[in-house]
Amino acid sequence: MDDMDNVGFIGLGAMGSGMMANLVSNGVAVVAYDSDIVTLNAASRPGVRLAENVATVGLDCKPIILSLPDGEVVEQVLYGAAGLAAALAPESIIVDTSTTQAHKSKEFASRLGAQGVWFLDAPVSGMEGRAADGTLTIMVGGEESAFNRVLPLLQHMGETVVHMGPPGSGQLTKMVNNVLYNVSVAAMAEMLPLAARLGLDPQSVRRVVSTSSGQSFGFDYFSERVLEGRFDEGYPMGKAFKDMLAISEHANAQQAPMPVVSGAMQTYKQALAEGHGAEAKGAMIKVWQRVLGVRLEGGS
């Protein structure tokens, strides 16, 4: 990393700001940009220089980290008016920590590769707290030599950093992880109303499962919230369902049946049909409360 004195960071939202802060606290000089001026100004501190636009970041930095909402925004940053790609010097490395589609990551890697630039898809797992603590899990696809060059930076932001393979591999891994998570939440949404119908106290069931073999992050995170009627905390159900659709396409292409995932998708579809798409995934529980005629504490 001795030829990369400045590290660019584009996208300073809840995740990006935490990741950038860990770079700075480890002595990394950062050139930062966010399209929202209030968010950008909030990032001002010793060790951080604020950029006027993405092109400035590209001109001043060789490793550049992106933390953006989706693939469309990544493409706009790279190839929109006064975009980042045109400003990049050969041997620059783009590290995209955004969650996007694998085929888009492959496309970006190919297009940037033609100009001598490496593109690593490096989505992260972990919420804002882990971003702030520097304990994210980071799964990386792309050229291994480029990965090795930026590994010290990634280790400032993540506790577990794994090179998964060629371009797109990071996003495919994130998709697999997300679907496992989504299925566990669908199972929670079925089981807690059934437990109540069987005469069990849902809070007591939650205490037991959270310390037993049925425990999962999805169960722990959402069971607490749904039992308090908090359906606005967590990833929106409609967006989560897109991961289910995406992995179904990949599975169909491989002629791989997925009966468990397919079953969970039925609950997602029903919850979406009942108008819960903008709520967090835990709102699926409302479907089974209605079907079973029970109401959990705090639920609706």
Tab-separated table of C-alpha atoms in Angstrom, residues 125-270:
chain	number	residue	atom	x	y	z
A	125	SER	CA	-22.401	-8.348	6.276
A	126	GLY	CA	-23.171	-6.610	9.534
A	127	MET	CA	-25.218	-3.603	10.509
A	128	GLU	CA	-24.210	-0.077	11.467
A	129	GLY	CA	-22.826	-1.138	14.838
A	130	ARG	CA	-20.359	-3.554	13.284
A	131	ALA	CA	-19.390	-0.981	10.667
A	132	ALA	CA	-18.567	1.434	13.481
A	133	ASP	CA	-16.698	-1.251	15.444
A	134	GLY	CA	-14.680	-2.439	12.450
A	135	THR	CA	-15.999	-5.993	12.838
A	136	LEU	CA	-17.818	-6.473	9.523
A	137	THR	CA	-17.596	-9.623	7.441
A	138	ILE	CA	-16.322	-8.735	3.962
A	139	MET	CA	-16.617	-11.153	1.029
A	140	VAL	CA	-14.561	-10.188	-1.997
A	141	GLY	CA	-14.678	-11.091	-5.675
A	142	GLY	CA	-12.051	-10.055	-8.201
A	143	GLU	CA	-8.391	-10.326	-9.088
A	144	GLU	CA	-6.515	-11.840	-6.147
A	145	SER	CA	-3.444	-9.639	-6.616
A	146	ALA	CA	-5.639	-6.539	-6.301
A	147	PHE	CA	-7.317	-8.054	-3.252
A	148	ASN	CA	-3.942	-8.593	-1.600
A	149	ARG	CA	-2.973	-4.975	-2.213
A	150	VAL	CA	-6.029	-3.587	-0.430
A	151	LEU	CA	-6.311	-6.311	2.226
A	152	PRO	CA	-4.749	-4.106	4.950
A	153	LEU	CA	-7.477	-1.523	4.331
A	154	LEU	CA	-10.223	-4.130	4.436
A	155	GLN	CA	-8.863	-5.483	7.703
A	156	HIS	CA	-9.298	-2.051	9.272
A	157	MET	CA	-13.008	-2.274	8.438
A	158	GLY	CA	-13.726	-5.969	8.868
A	159	GLU	CA	-13.005	-8.749	11.314
A	160	THR	CA	-13.480	-11.484	8.709
A	161	VAL	CA	-12.228	-10.748	5.181
A	162	VAL	CA	-12.381	-13.567	2.614
A	163	HIS	CA	-11.421	-13.636	-1.070
A	164	MET	CA	-14.201	-15.652	-2.713
A	165	GLY	CA	-13.000	-15.904	-6.314
A	166	PRO	CA	-13.336	-14.017	-9.621
A	167	PRO	CA	-15.474	-10.908	-10.222
A	168	GLY	CA	-19.037	-11.345	-8.993
A	169	SER	CA	-18.106	-13.939	-6.368
A	170	GLY	CA	-18.484	-11.485	-3.508
A	171	GLN	CA	-22.011	-10.581	-4.568
A	172	LEU	CA	-22.967	-14.232	-5.088
A	173	THR	CA	-21.732	-15.027	-1.579
A	174	LYS	CA	-23.701	-12.116	-0.136
A	175	MET	CA	-26.810	-13.360	-1.933
A	176	VAL	CA	-26.416	-16.861	-0.466
A	177	ASN	CA	-25.944	-15.384	3.003
A	178	ASN	CA	-28.941	-13.081	2.627
A	179	VAL	CA	-31.229	-15.887	1.505
A	180	LEU	CA	-30.263	-18.033	4.495
A	181	TYR	CA	-31.063	-15.019	6.676
A	182	ASN	CA	-34.366	-14.405	4.884
A	183	VAL	CA	-35.447	-18.029	5.291
A	184	SER	CA	-34.710	-17.922	9.021
A	185	VAL	CA	-36.938	-14.863	9.417
A	186	ALA	CA	-39.754	-16.577	7.513
A	187	ALA	CA	-39.455	-19.544	9.885
A	188	MET	CA	-39.623	-17.227	12.893
A	189	ALA	CA	-42.751	-15.600	11.440
A	190	GLU	CA	-44.440	-19.016	11.276
A	191	MET	CA	-43.314	-20.439	14.594
A	192	LEU	CA	-44.077	-17.635	17.040
A	193	PRO	CA	-47.794	-17.384	16.094
A	194	LEU	CA	-48.031	-21.187	16.143
A	195	ALA	CA	-46.449	-21.228	19.601
A	196	ALA	CA	-49.051	-18.718	20.766
A	197	ARG	CA	-51.846	-20.826	19.245
A	198	LEU	CA	-50.482	-23.824	21.173
A	199	GLY	CA	-50.829	-21.862	24.402
A	200	LEU	CA	-47.168	-20.921	24.844
A	201	ASP	CA	-45.998	-17.482	25.860
A	202	PRO	CA	-44.130	-16.002	22.851
A	203	GLN	CA	-41.723	-14.059	25.057
A	204	SER	CA	-40.788	-17.230	26.913
A	205	VAL	CA	-40.376	-19.080	23.614
A	206	ARG	CA	-38.088	-16.307	22.441
A	207	ARG	CA	-35.934	-16.624	25.568
A	208	VAL	CA	-35.568	-20.363	25.072
A	209	VAL	CA	-34.893	-20.352	21.321
A	210	SER	CA	-32.352	-17.532	21.602
A	211	THR	CA	-30.205	-19.774	23.796
A	212	SER	CA	-30.944	-23.097	22.069
A	213	SER	CA	-30.249	-24.904	18.814
A	214	GLY	CA	-33.013	-23.038	16.969
A	215	GLN	CA	-31.205	-19.738	17.489
A	216	SER	CA	-30.211	-17.574	14.535
A	217	PHE	CA	-29.370	-13.929	14.025
A	218	GLY	CA	-32.612	-13.474	12.119
A	219	PHE	CA	-34.654	-14.978	14.944
A	220	ASP	CA	-32.909	-12.925	17.623
A	221	TYR	CA	-33.088	-9.621	15.767
A	222	PHE	CA	-36.662	-9.799	14.543
A	223	SER	CA	-38.392	-11.756	17.321
A	224	GLU	CA	-37.495	-9.019	19.795
A	225	ARG	CA	-38.877	-6.359	17.497
A	226	VAL	CA	-42.078	-8.048	16.361
A	227	LEU	CA	-43.047	-8.858	19.940
A	228	GLU	CA	-42.800	-5.126	20.646
A	229	GLY	CA	-44.690	-4.187	17.477
A	230	ARG	CA	-41.613	-2.611	15.860
A	231	PHE	CA	-41.957	-3.344	12.163
A	232	ASP	CA	-39.941	-0.410	10.842
A	233	GLU	CA	-36.489	-1.608	11.944
A	234	GLY	CA	-34.539	-3.752	9.527
A	235	TYR	CA	-34.218	-4.329	5.801
A	236	PRO	CA	-37.502	-3.762	3.903
A	237	MET	CA	-39.283	-6.958	2.992
A	238	GLY	CA	-39.763	-5.985	-0.641
A	239	LYS	CA	-36.037	-5.516	-1.150
A	240	ALA	CA	-35.237	-8.744	0.683
A	241	PHE	CA	-37.590	-10.625	-1.619
A	242	LYS	CA	-35.452	-9.539	-4.584
A	243	ASP	CA	-32.633	-11.693	-3.190
A	244	MET	CA	-35.015	-14.645	-3.126
A	245	LEU	CA	-35.951	-14.042	-6.745
A	246	ALA	CA	-32.316	-13.648	-7.761
A	247	ILE	CA	-31.175	-16.894	-6.186
A	248	SER	CA	-34.152	-18.667	-7.747
A	249	GLU	CA	-32.909	-17.554	-11.169
A	250	HIS	CA	-29.412	-18.859	-10.413
A	251	ALA	CA	-30.804	-22.136	-9.075
A	252	ASN	CA	-33.030	-22.615	-12.111
A	253	ALA	CA	-30.043	-22.049	-14.385
A	254	GLN	CA	-28.215	-24.821	-12.505
A	255	GLN	CA	-31.327	-27.048	-12.432
A	256	ALA	CA	-31.080	-27.024	-8.644
A	257	PRO	CA	-34.355	-27.472	-6.740
A	258	MET	CA	-34.822	-25.328	-3.631
A	259	PRO	CA	-37.887	-26.599	-1.763
A	260	VAL	CA	-37.049	-24.824	1.510
A	261	VAL	CA	-36.383	-21.471	-0.136
A	262	SER	CA	-39.445	-21.887	-2.345
A	263	GLY	CA	-41.589	-22.493	0.723
A	264	ALA	CA	-40.269	-19.376	2.447
A	265	MET	CA	-40.946	-17.370	-0.690
A	266	GLN	CA	-44.655	-18.148	-0.385
A	267	THR	CA	-44.765	-16.333	2.940
A	268	TYR	CA	-42.917	-13.370	1.457
A	269	LYS	CA	-45.322	-13.267	-1.487
A	270	GLN	CA	-48.357	-13.342	0.785
